[in-house]
C-alpha cells in the first residue's frame, strides 16, 4: 500500500550510481499489490541497468523467487493472501533463497513494525513514500554486499571441495590414486565451468611448468560434451607480468606462490597468439604460480568479474597439486624400490636352483594370463602378475646340492626340499603388502584334491593365488630341462596337465584354473618361446 515519490537529481552521486549499476545484470523482484507502485519502482531501477520483475501478492512473489532466483527483493508488507512478513520468513528459512537480500517497504510507521520486519529476517526497512535516491542507494549497497557474500561462498565451496577430494585421496594412499595425472585431473574438474549457468568458474585451465618465466608448457583442460578434455599447450605470457629474478629476501618469500589477475584489454597484451588461438576470445584470466615447485596454473574466462577470492581458490588448488605431485613422486620411488627388492630376492632364490634365467618372469606372465581369463579383479591380476615370482623364494634355505641332484631324491631329501614352502612363508613374514606372495610361496604345491603339501589343503581351502601359480609353475617345470628330466614339448606338457602321467593328474588343479589353461594354452606356448632361455626346449 502507499505511494513512492520521485525527486529528480543531476547530482554526481546519481550519475556514479547509474554508471556503476549499468555494468551489472542484477535481477530485482518488486512485490506490491498496487500497479502504480510497481511502475514507479521499475522507473527507478531499469535506467540503472537492473532487470526488474514484478509480483502482485505474496503467493506470486514466492513463485517468482523460486523460478527466477532474483538478486534482491523489494517487498511490500500489507498484501492480500500472504503478507510481506510471511513471505520474508519463508524466504529466509529456505536454504536455497536465504542469501537473497529482502527490503521491507511499507507505509506503516513506527518502531514496532521495523522491529517485526527485522525479526522476520528483513535486511532493510524503508517507509513510504520512498524517493529514488534513497531506494537506489539501498539497492546498490545491498547488491554489493550480496556480491561479496556470493564470492566468499563460492570461494569456500570450491576450497571445501578441493579439501574433501584431497582428504579422500590421502585416505586411500595408494600409488594408483595419484598416478597418470588422474588426481590432478579430478582436482581440476572441481574448478572448471561445466555449463553456461555457472558464472563462478573458468572455461579453461592451463596447468604446467614455467613458474616465474614467460615461456609456459603445459596441458589445457576444458569441458566438452560433458567430459573433461585435454590439449597440450606451449606459448609465451608476454608483457610485464611482474617476473624478475632480482628479489630482496622478503620479496622473494612473498613471490614464492603468487597470483595475478588480468581482465579486459590486458588479456590481449599478455597472452601470445598460440594461447589465444586455442581459446578464442579471452575476457579475463588469473595466473597463480609456485616458484619452489616450478608449477603454474592459469584459469581463463570466468563468467563474472574476477576477484582476489578466485585467486585464493587457485592458490589452494596449486597447493594440493604440488602436494599430490610430491606424494606421487615419493610413493613411486618407494614402489620401485619395493619391486626391485622383491625381484632381487626372487632372483637370489632362483640362483640356488637349476631354474635360472627367465623362469620367474614366465611364471609371472602365465599367472597373469590365467587370472585375466578367470575374470579376476584388475588389482588381483596386476598383483599376481608380479608376486608369482616369489613362489620358490624359500629355496634360499635349501642346499644347492639337493636342488641340483641328478636322479631321484631320498624320502628324507624330498621332505627337506618340500620345506621350501614353509621357509618361503617365513621369509616373507607378516607384511600386509606381501600377503599374496606369502600365500603363493606356502601353497603353490597344494593340490585341489588334497594330495599336495605342505599342509594338505583341499579345494577352496587353498588361496586362489596358490591354485593359479600351481598350474603356472607345473607348466614351466615340464617345459624346462632339469637334471632329473628332459624338457617336454608344449603338446606333451598340455597332455600331461590335462590327462595326467605318473606324477601329475588333472585332479591336482582347480577346475576353473584348468579350464582357463585349456582356453589359453596357445598363449602359454607363445609366452614360453618369447621368454625362452638358451637351454630350454625350442619345440
Coordinates of C-alpha atoms in Angstrom, one line a residue:
X1 CA 0.0 0.0 0.0
X2 CA 1.1 3.7 -0.3
X3 CA 2.9 5.6 -3.0
X4 CA 6.5 6.5 -3.9
X5 CA 7.9 9.9 -4.6
X6 CA 10.4 10.8 -7.3
X7 CA 12.9 13.5 -6.6
X8 CA 14.8 14.3 -9.8
X9 CA 18.5 15.0 -9.4
X10 CA 21.6 15.6 -11.6
X11 CA 24.0 15.0 -8.7
X12 CA 27.3 13.4 -9.3
X13 CA 26.3 10.7 -6.8
X14 CA 23.4 9.8 -9.0
X15 CA 25.5 9.7 -12.1
X16 CA 28.1 7.5 -10.4
X17 CA 25.3 5.1 -9.3
X18 CA 24.0 4.8 -12.9
X19 CA 27.4 4.2 -14.3
X20 CA 28.3 1.5 -11.7
X21 CA 24.9 -0.2 -11.9
X22 CA 24.7 -0.2 -15.7
X23 CA 27.6 -2.6 -15.6
X24 CA 25.6 -5.1 -13.6
X25 CA 22.9 -7.5 -14.7
X26 CA 21.2 -7.9 -11.4
X27 CA 17.5 -9.0 -11.2
X28 CA 15.3 -7.2 -8.7
X29 CA 11.9 -8.6 -7.7
X30 CA 9.4 -5.8 -6.8
X31 CA 6.4 -7.0 -4.8
X32 CA 3.4 -4.7 -4.3
X33 CA -0.4 -5.0 -4.8
X34 CA -0.5 -1.6 -6.4
X35 CA 0.4 -1.3 -10.1
X36 CA 1.4 2.3 -9.7
X37 CA 4.0 1.5 -7.0
X38 CA 5.4 -1.3 -9.2
X39 CA 5.6 1.1 -12.2
X40 CA 7.5 3.7 -10.1
X41 CA 10.0 1.1 -8.8
X42 CA 10.6 0.0 -12.4
X43 CA 11.2 3.6 -13.4
X44 CA 13.8 4.0 -10.6
X45 CA 15.8 0.8 -11.3
X46 CA 15.6 -0.1 -15.0
X47 CA 17.7 3.0 -16.1
X48 CA 20.5 1.8 -13.7
X49 CA 20.8 -1.4 -15.6
X50 CA 18.8 -3.6 -13.3
X51 CA 16.3 -6.2 -14.6
X52 CA 13.0 -5.7 -12.8
X53 CA 10.4 -8.5 -12.4
X54 CA 7.1 -8.0 -10.6
X55 CA 4.7 -9.8 -8.3
X56 CA 1.2 -8.5 -7.1
X57 CA 0.8 -10.6 -4.0
X58 CA 2.8 -12.8 -1.6
X59 CA 2.0 -16.1 -3.3
X60 CA 3.1 -14.8 -6.7
X61 CA 6.2 -13.4 -5.0
X62 CA 7.2 -16.8 -3.6
X63 CA 6.7 -18.4 -7.0
X64 CA 8.9 -15.8 -8.7
X65 CA 11.6 -16.2 -6.1
X66 CA 11.7 -20.0 -6.7
X67 CA 11.7 -19.8 -10.5
X68 CA 13.7 -16.6 -11.3
X69 CA 16.1 -16.5 -8.3
X70 CA 16.3 -12.7 -8.1
X71 CA 19.3 -11.0 -6.6
X72 CA 17.2 -8.7 -4.3
X73 CA 13.5 -8.4 -3.3
X74 CA 11.6 -5.1 -2.6
X75 CA 8.7 -6.4 -0.5
X76 CA 5.5 -4.6 0.5
X77 CA 4.1 -5.7 3.8
X78 CA 0.4 -5.1 3.6
X79 CA -0.8 -7.5 0.8
X80 CA -3.7 -10.0 0.4
X81 CA -3.4 -13.8 0.8
X82 CA 0.2 -13.8 2.2
X83 CA 1.6 -10.6 3.8
X84 CA 5.1 -9.4 3.5
X85 CA 6.2 -10.7 6.9
X86 CA 5.3 -14.3 6.0
X87 CA 6.9 -14.0 2.6
X88 CA 10.1 -12.8 4.2
X89 CA 10.0 -15.6 6.8
X90 CA 9.7 -18.3 4.1
X91 CA 12.5 -16.8 2.0
X92 CA 14.9 -16.6 4.9
X93 CA 14.1 -20.1 6.2
X94 CA 14.7 -21.7 2.8
X95 CA 18.4 -22.7 2.3
X96 CA 18.0 -22.1 -1.4
X97 CA 16.9 -18.4 -1.0
X98 CA 18.1 -17.3 2.4
X99 CA 21.0 -15.3 0.9
X100 CA 18.7 -13.1 -1.2
X101 CA 18.5 -9.6 0.4
X102 CA 14.9 -8.5 1.3
X103 CA 13.9 -4.9 1.7
X104 CA 10.6 -4.4 3.5
X105 CA 8.8 -1.3 2.1
X106 CA 5.6 -0.1 3.8
X107 CA 3.5 2.9 4.6
X108 CA 3.3 1.7 8.2
X109 CA 5.2 3.8 10.6
X110 CA 6.7 3.1 14.0
X111 CA 9.5 1.2 15.7
X112 CA 7.2 -1.9 16.3
X113 CA 6.8 -2.5 12.6
X114 CA 10.5 -2.1 11.9
X115 CA 11.5 -4.5 14.7
X116 CA 8.9 -7.0 13.5
X117 CA 10.3 -6.8 9.9
X118 CA 13.8 -7.4 11.2
X119 CA 12.6 -10.3 13.3
X120 CA 11.2 -12.0 10.2
X121 CA 14.7 -11.7 8.6
X122 CA 14.5 -8.5 6.6
X123 CA 17.8 -6.9 5.6
X124 CA 16.5 -3.4 5.3
X125 CA 13.3 -1.5 6.2
X126 CA 12.0 1.5 4.2
X127 CA 9.0 3.7 4.9
X128 CA 6.8 5.0 2.1
X129 CA 7.0 7.5 0.5
X130 CA 10.5 6.5 -0.7
X131 CA 12.4 8.7 -3.1
X132 CA 14.5 7.5 -5.9
X133 CA 17.9 8.4 -4.4
X134 CA 17.2 6.5 -1.2
X135 CA 15.9 3.4 -2.8
X136 CA 18.7 3.4 -5.4
X137 CA 21.4 3.8 -2.7
X138 CA 19.9 1.0 -0.6
X139 CA 19.6 -1.4 -3.5
X140 CA 23.1 -0.6 -4.7
X141 CA 24.5 -1.2 -1.2
X142 CA 22.7 -4.5 -0.6
X143 CA 23.6 -5.9 -4.0
X144 CA 27.3 -5.0 -3.4
X145 CA 27.1 -6.8 -0.1
X146 CA 25.4 -9.8 -1.8
X147 CA 28.1 -9.9 -4.4
X148 CA 30.8 -10.1 -1.8
X149 CA 28.9 -12.8 0.1
X150 CA 28.4 -14.8 -3.1
X151 CA 32.1 -14.5 -3.9
X152 CA 33.0 -15.7 -0.4
X153 CA 30.5 -18.5 -0.6
X154 CA 31.8 -19.6 -3.9
X155 CA 35.4 -19.5 -2.7
X156 CA 34.5 -21.5 0.4
X157 CA 32.6 -24.1 -1.7
X158 CA 35.5 -24.5 -4.2
X159 CA 38.1 -24.7 -1.5
X160 CA 36.0 -27.1 0.6
X161 CA 35.5 -29.4 -2.5
X162 CA 39.3 -29.4 -3.1
X163 CA 39.9 -30.2 0.6
X164 CA 37.4 -33.1 0.7
X165 CA 38.8 -34.5 -2.5
X166 CA 42.4 -34.3 -1.2
X167 CA 41.3 -35.9 2.1
X168 CA 39.8 -38.8 0.3
X169 CA 42.9 -39.3 -1.9
X170 CA 45.2 -39.1 1.1
X171 CA 43.0 -41.7 2.9
X172 CA 43.5 -44.1 0.0
X173 CA 47.2 -43.5 0.0
X174 CA 47.7 -45.9 -3.0
X175 CA 50.0 -45.2 -5.8
X176 CA 47.2 -45.8 -8.3
X177 CA 45.2 -42.9 -6.8
X178 CA 47.9 -40.5 -7.7
X179 CA 49.4 -42.0 -10.9
X180 CA 48.7 -41.0 -14.5
X181 CA 47.7 -37.5 -13.6
X182 CA 44.2 -38.7 -12.5
X183 CA 44.3 -36.9 -9.2
X184 CA 45.3 -33.7 -10.9
X185 CA 42.5 -34.1 -13.4
X186 CA 39.9 -34.7 -10.8
X187 CA 41.1 -31.7 -8.9
X188 CA 40.7 -29.5 -12.0
X189 CA 37.2 -30.9 -12.6
X190 CA 36.1 -29.2 -9.4
X191 CA 37.2 -25.8 -10.7
X192 CA 36.1 -25.9 -14.4
X193 CA 32.8 -24.4 -15.6
X194 CA 30.5 -27.3 -16.6
X195 CA 27.7 -25.3 -18.3
X196 CA 26.8 -21.8 -19.2
X197 CA 24.7 -21.3 -16.0
X198 CA 27.9 -21.5 -13.9
X199 CA 29.3 -18.0 -13.8
X200 CA 31.7 -18.5 -10.9
X201 CA 34.1 -20.9 -12.7
X202 CA 36.6 -20.5 -15.6
X203 CA 36.0 -22.2 -19.0
X204 CA 39.7 -23.3 -19.4
X205 CA 42.5 -24.1 -17.0
X206 CA 46.2 -24.4 -18.1
X207 CA 48.4 -26.5 -15.8
X208 CA 52.1 -26.8 -16.4
X209 CA 55.6 -25.7 -15.8
X210 CA 57.3 -22.3 -16.2
X211 CA 56.7 -20.6 -12.9
X212 CA 58.4 -17.2 -12.9
X213 CA 59.1 -17.5 -16.6
X214 CA 57.3 -16.0 -19.7
X215 CA 57.5 -19.4 -21.5
X216 CA 54.8 -21.8 -20.4
X217 CA 54.5 -25.5 -21.3
X218 CA 51.5 -27.5 -20.0
X219 CA 48.1 -29.1 -20.5
X220 CA 44.9 -27.2 -21.2
X221 CA 41.8 -28.6 -19.5
X222 CA 38.2 -27.8 -20.5
X223 CA 34.7 -29.4 -20.6
X224 CA 33.4 -30.6 -23.9
X225 CA 30.3 -32.8 -24.4
X226 CA 30.0 -33.3 -20.7
X227 CA 33.6 -34.6 -20.0
X228 CA 37.0 -33.0 -19.4
X229 CA 39.2 -32.8 -22.5
X230 CA 42.9 -32.1 -22.5
X231 CA 45.3 -30.5 -25.0
X232 CA 49.0 -29.8 -24.8
X233 CA 49.9 -26.1 -25.0
X234 CA 53.1 -24.2 -25.4
X235 CA 53.4 -20.5 -25.6
X236 CA 54.6 -17.2 -24.0
X237 CA 53.0 -15.0 -21.4
X238 CA 54.2 -11.7 -22.8
X239 CA 54.4 -8.2 -21.4
X240 CA 55.3 -7.1 -17.9
X241 CA 54.0 -9.8 -15.7
X242 CA 56.0 -8.8 -12.7
X243 CA 58.5 -11.6 -13.2
X244 CA 62.0 -10.8 -12.1
X245 CA 64.9 -12.7 -10.6
X246 CA 66.1 -9.7 -8.5
X247 CA 64.2 -10.1 -5.2
X248 CA 65.1 -9.0 -1.7
X249 CA 64.7 -11.8 0.9
X250 CA 61.3 -10.5 1.9
X251 CA 60.1 -10.0 -1.7
X252 CA 61.4 -13.5 -2.7
X253 CA 59.4 -15.1 0.1
X254 CA 56.3 -13.3 -0.9
X255 CA 56.6 -14.2 -4.6
X256 CA 57.2 -18.0 -4.0
X257 CA 53.5 -18.6 -4.5
X258 CA 52.0 -15.5 -6.2
X259 CA 48.9 -14.8 -8.2
X260 CA 47.9 -12.0 -10.7
X261 CA 44.6 -11.0 -12.2
X262 CA 44.2 -9.7 -15.8
X263 CA 41.0 -8.6 -17.5
X264 CA 39.7 -6.7 -20.4
X265 CA 42.3 -5.2 -22.8
X266 CA 45.1 -6.6 -20.6
X267 CA 44.4 -10.1 -21.9
X268 CA 45.4 -9.3 -25.4
X269 CA 48.6 -7.6 -24.1
X270 CA 49.9 -10.5 -22.0
X271 CA 48.8 -13.6 -24.0
X272 CA 50.7 -14.9 -27.1
X273 CA 49.0 -15.9 -30.3
X274 CA 49.4 -19.6 -29.6
X275 CA 47.3 -19.5 -26.4
X276 CA 44.7 -17.1 -27.9
X277 CA 44.3 -19.4 -30.9
X278 CA 43.4 -22.3 -28.5
X279 CA 40.9 -20.3 -26.5
X280 CA 39.5 -17.7 -28.9
X281 CA 38.1 -14.6 -27.1
X282 CA 39.6 -14.1 -23.6
X283 CA 37.8 -11.8 -21.2
X284 CA 39.9 -12.4 -18.1
X285 CA 42.4 -14.8 -16.6
X286 CA 44.3 -15.4 -13.3
X287 CA 47.9 -16.7 -13.1
X288 CA 49.0 -18.5 -10.0
X289 CA 52.5 -20.0 -9.7
X290 CA 54.8 -21.6 -7.2
X291 CA 58.5 -21.0 -8.0
X292 CA 59.6 -23.6 -5.4
X293 CA 57.8 -26.3 -7.3
X294 CA 58.1 -24.7 -10.7
X295 CA 54.4 -25.2 -11.2
X296 CA 51.9 -22.8 -12.7
X297 CA 48.1 -22.7 -13.2
X298 CA 46.2 -20.2 -15.4
X299 CA 42.4 -20.0 -15.2
X300 CA 40.7 -18.3 -18.2
X301 CA 37.3 -16.7 -18.9
X302 CA 35.3 -16.6 -15.6
X303 CA 31.7 -15.7 -16.2
X304 CA 31.9 -12.8 -13.8
X305 CA 34.3 -10.2 -12.6
X306 CA 37.3 -12.0 -11.2
X307 CA 38.4 -11.1 -7.6
X308 CA 41.1 -11.9 -5.1
X309 CA 38.8 -14.7 -3.8
X310 CA 39.1 -16.5 -7.1
X311 CA 42.9 -16.1 -6.9
X312 CA 42.8 -17.7 -3.4
X313 CA 41.0 -20.7 -4.8
X314 CA 43.7 -21.1 -7.4
X315 CA 46.4 -20.9 -4.7
X316 CA 44.6 -23.6 -2.8
X317 CA 44.4 -25.7 -5.9
X318 CA 48.1 -25.2 -6.6
X319 CA 48.9 -26.2 -3.0
X320 CA 47.0 -29.5 -3.4
X321 CA 48.5 -30.1 -6.9
X322 CA 52.0 -29.7 -5.5
X323 CA 51.2 -32.0 -2.5
X324 CA 49.8 -34.6 -4.9
X325 CA 52.9 -34.3 -7.2
X326 CA 55.2 -34.8 -4.2
X327 CA 53.3 -37.7 -2.8
X328 CA 53.2 -39.5 -6.2
X329 CA 56.9 -38.9 -6.7
X330 CA 57.8 -40.3 -3.2
X331 CA 55.3 -43.2 -3.5
X332 CA 56.6 -44.1 -7.0
X333 CA 60.2 -44.1 -5.7
X334 CA 59.2 -46.3 -2.8
X335 CA 57.2 -48.6 -5.0
X336 CA 60.1 -49.0 -7.5
X337 CA 62.4 -49.8 -4.6
X338 CA 60.0 -52.3 -3.2
X339 CA 59.6 -54.1 -6.6
X340 CA 63.3 -54.1 -7.1
X341 CA 63.9 -55.8 -3.7
X342 CA 61.1 -58.4 -4.4
X343 CA 62.6 -59.3 -7.8
X344 CA 66.1 -59.4 -6.4
X345 CA 65.0 -61.8 -3.6
X346 CA 63.3 -64.0 -6.2
X347 CA 66.5 -64.0 -8.4
X348 CA 68.6 -64.9 -5.3
X349 CA 66.4 -67.9 -4.6
X350 CA 66.5 -68.9 -8.3
X351 CA 70.3 -68.7 -8.4
X352 CA 70.4 -71.6 -5.8
X353 CA 68.3 -73.8 -8.1
X354 CA 68.5 -75.1 -11.6
X355 CA 65.7 -72.8 -12.6
X356 CA 67.6 -69.8 -13.9
X357 CA 67.1 -67.2 -16.5
X358 CA 63.5 -66.3 -17.2
X359 CA 61.7 -68.9 -15.2
X360 CA 60.3 -66.4 -12.7
X361 CA 59.4 -64.0 -15.4
X362 CA 57.4 -66.6 -17.3
X363 CA 55.6 -67.8 -14.2
X364 CA 54.5 -64.2 -13.6
X365 CA 53.1 -64.0 -17.1
X366 CA 51.4 -67.4 -17.0
X367 CA 49.7 -66.4 -13.7
X368 CA 48.6 -63.1 -15.2
X369 CA 47.1 -64.8 -18.3
X370 CA 45.1 -67.3 -16.1
X371 CA 43.9 -64.6 -13.8
X372 CA 42.6 -62.5 -16.7
X373 CA 40.8 -65.5 -18.3
X374 CA 39.2 -66.2 -14.9
X375 CA 37.9 -62.6 -14.8
X376 CA 39.7 -61.8 -11.5
X377 CA 39.8 -58.2 -10.4
X378 CA 42.2 -55.7 -12.0
X379 CA 44.2 -55.4 -8.8
X380 CA 44.4 -59.1 -8.3
X381 CA 45.6 -59.7 -11.9
X382 CA 48.2 -57.0 -11.6
X383 CA 49.5 -58.3 -8.2
X384 CA 49.7 -62.0 -9.2
X385 CA 51.5 -61.0 -12.4
X386 CA 54.2 -59.6 -10.1
X387 CA 54.2 -61.8 -6.9
X388 CA 54.0 -65.2 -8.7
X389 CA 57.8 -64.9 -9.0
X390 CA 58.1 -65.4 -5.2
X391 CA 56.8 -68.9 -5.3
X392 CA 60.2 -70.6 -4.7
X393 CA 61.8 -67.9 -2.5
X394 CA 62.1 -70.4 0.3
X395 CA 64.7 -72.4 -1.7
X396 CA 67.3 -70.0 -0.4
X397 CA 67.2 -72.2 2.7
X398 CA 67.7 -75.4 0.7
X399 CA 71.3 -76.6 0.0
X400 CA 72.1 -76.4 -3.7
X401 CA 73.3 -80.0 -3.8
X402 CA 69.8 -81.2 -3.1
X403 CA 68.2 -78.8 -5.7
X404 CA 70.7 -79.9 -8.4
X405 CA 71.0 -83.6 -7.5
X406 CA 70.7 -85.9 -10.6
X407 CA 68.2 -88.7 -10.3
X408 CA 65.6 -89.3 -7.5
X409 CA 65.8 -87.9 -4.0
X410 CA 65.5 -90.0 -0.9
X411 CA 62.5 -89.7 1.3
X412 CA 64.4 -87.5 3.7
X413 CA 65.8 -85.3 1.0
X414 CA 62.3 -84.9 -0.5
X415 CA 61.0 -83.8 2.8
X416 CA 63.8 -81.3 3.1
X417 CA 63.1 -79.8 -0.3
X418 CA 59.4 -79.6 0.4
X419 CA 60.1 -77.4 3.4
X420 CA 60.9 -74.6 0.9
X421 CA 57.2 -73.6 1.0
X422 CA 57.4 -73.1 4.8
X423 CA 60.7 -71.3 4.6
X424 CA 59.2 -69.0 1.9
X425 CA 56.3 -68.1 4.1
X426 CA 58.7 -67.4 7.0
X427 CA 60.9 -65.2 4.8
X428 CA 58.0 -63.0 3.6
X429 CA 56.6 -62.7 7.1
X430 CA 53.5 -60.7 8.1
X431 CA 54.0 -57.6 5.9
X432 CA 50.4 -56.9 4.6
X433 CA 51.6 -55.9 1.1
X434 CA 53.3 -59.3 0.8
X435 CA 50.2 -61.4 1.7
X436 CA 49.6 -62.7 -1.8
X437 CA 53.3 -63.5 -2.2
X438 CA 53.2 -65.4 1.1
X439 CA 50.1 -67.3 0.1
X440 CA 51.8 -68.3 -3.2
X441 CA 55.1 -69.3 -1.6
X442 CA 53.3 -71.5 1.0
X443 CA 50.5 -73.0 -1.1
X444 CA 51.7 -73.4 -4.7
X445 CA 52.4 -77.1 -4.2
X446 CA 49.0 -77.8 -2.6
X447 CA 46.7 -79.9 -4.8
X448 CA 43.0 -79.3 -5.3
X449 CA 42.3 -83.0 -4.3
X450 CA 44.2 -82.5 -1.0
X451 CA 47.2 -84.6 -2.0
X452 CA 49.7 -81.8 -2.1
X453 CA 52.0 -80.2 0.6
X454 CA 52.9 -78.6 2.9
X455 CA 49.6 -78.6 4.8
X456 CA 47.5 -80.9 2.7
X457 CA 44.9 -78.2 2.0
X458 CA 42.0 -79.1 -0.3
X459 CA 39.7 -77.3 -2.7
X460 CA 38.7 -73.7 -1.7
X461 CA 40.9 -74.0 1.4
X462 CA 43.8 -73.2 -0.9
X463 CA 44.1 -69.5 -1.7
X464 CA 43.2 -68.8 -5.3
X465 CA 46.6 -67.2 -5.9
X466 CA 48.2 -70.5 -4.9
X467 CA 45.9 -72.5 -7.1
X468 CA 46.8 -70.3 -10.1
X469 CA 50.5 -70.4 -9.6
X470 CA 50.5 -74.1 -9.0
X471 CA 49.5 -74.7 -12.6
X472 CA 51.7 -72.0 -14.0
X473 CA 54.7 -73.5 -12.2
X474 CA 54.0 -77.0 -13.3
X475 CA 53.7 -75.9 -16.9
X476 CA 57.1 -74.2 -16.9
X477 CA 58.8 -77.0 -15.0
X478 CA 57.6 -79.6 -17.6
X479 CA 58.8 -77.4 -20.5
X480 CA 62.2 -76.9 -18.9
X481 CA 65.2 -79.2 -18.8
X482 CA 66.2 -80.5 -15.3
X483 CA 68.9 -82.8 -14.0
X484 CA 66.3 -85.4 -13.4
X485 CA 64.2 -85.0 -16.5
X486 CA 64.3 -83.8 -20.1
X487 CA 62.4 -80.7 -21.4
X488 CA 58.9 -81.6 -22.8
X489 CA 57.3 -80.0 -25.8
X490 CA 54.2 -77.8 -25.4
X491 CA 52.0 -80.5 -26.8
X492 CA 53.3 -83.1 -24.4
X493 CA 53.1 -80.7 -21.5
X494 CA 49.4 -79.9 -22.2
X495 CA 48.7 -83.6 -22.4
X496 CA 50.3 -84.3 -19.0
X497 CA 48.4 -81.4 -17.3
X498 CA 45.0 -82.3 -18.9
X499 CA 45.3 -86.1 -18.9
X500 CA 48.0 -86.9 -16.3
X501 CA 51.1 -89.1 -16.0
X502 CA 52.8 -90.9 -13.2
X503 CA 53.4 -87.7 -11.2
X504 CA 50.7 -85.2 -12.3
X505 CA 46.9 -85.6 -12.6
X506 CA 44.2 -83.2 -13.6
X507 CA 42.7 -83.6 -10.1
X508 CA 45.7 -81.7 -8.8
X509 CA 44.4 -78.5 -10.3
X510 CA 41.4 -76.2 -9.5
X511 CA 38.9 -77.0 -12.3
X512 CA 38.4 -73.3 -13.0
X513 CA 42.2 -72.8 -13.4
X514 CA 42.4 -75.9 -15.6
X515 CA 39.6 -74.6 -17.8
X516 CA 41.3 -71.3 -18.1
X517 CA 44.6 -73.0 -19.1
X518 CA 42.9 -75.1 -21.8
X519 CA 41.5 -71.9 -23.3
X520 CA 44.8 -70.1 -23.1
X521 CA 47.3 -72.9 -23.8
X522 CA 48.4 -71.3 -27.1
X523 CA 49.2 -68.1 -25.2
X524 CA 51.3 -70.1 -22.7
X525 CA 53.3 -71.5 -25.6
X526 CA 53.8 -68.0 -27.0
X527 CA 55.0 -66.7 -23.6
X528 CA 57.4 -69.6 -23.2
X529 CA 59.0 -69.1 -26.6
X530 CA 59.1 -65.3 -26.2
X531 CA 60.9 -65.6 -22.9
X532 CA 62.8 -68.9 -23.5
X533 CA 66.3 -69.5 -22.1
X534 CA 69.1 -70.9 -24.3
X535 CA 68.9 -74.4 -22.7
X536 CA 65.1 -74.6 -22.8
X537 CA 63.1 -76.8 -25.2
X538 CA 62.5 -74.9 -28.5
X539 CA 59.6 -77.0 -29.7

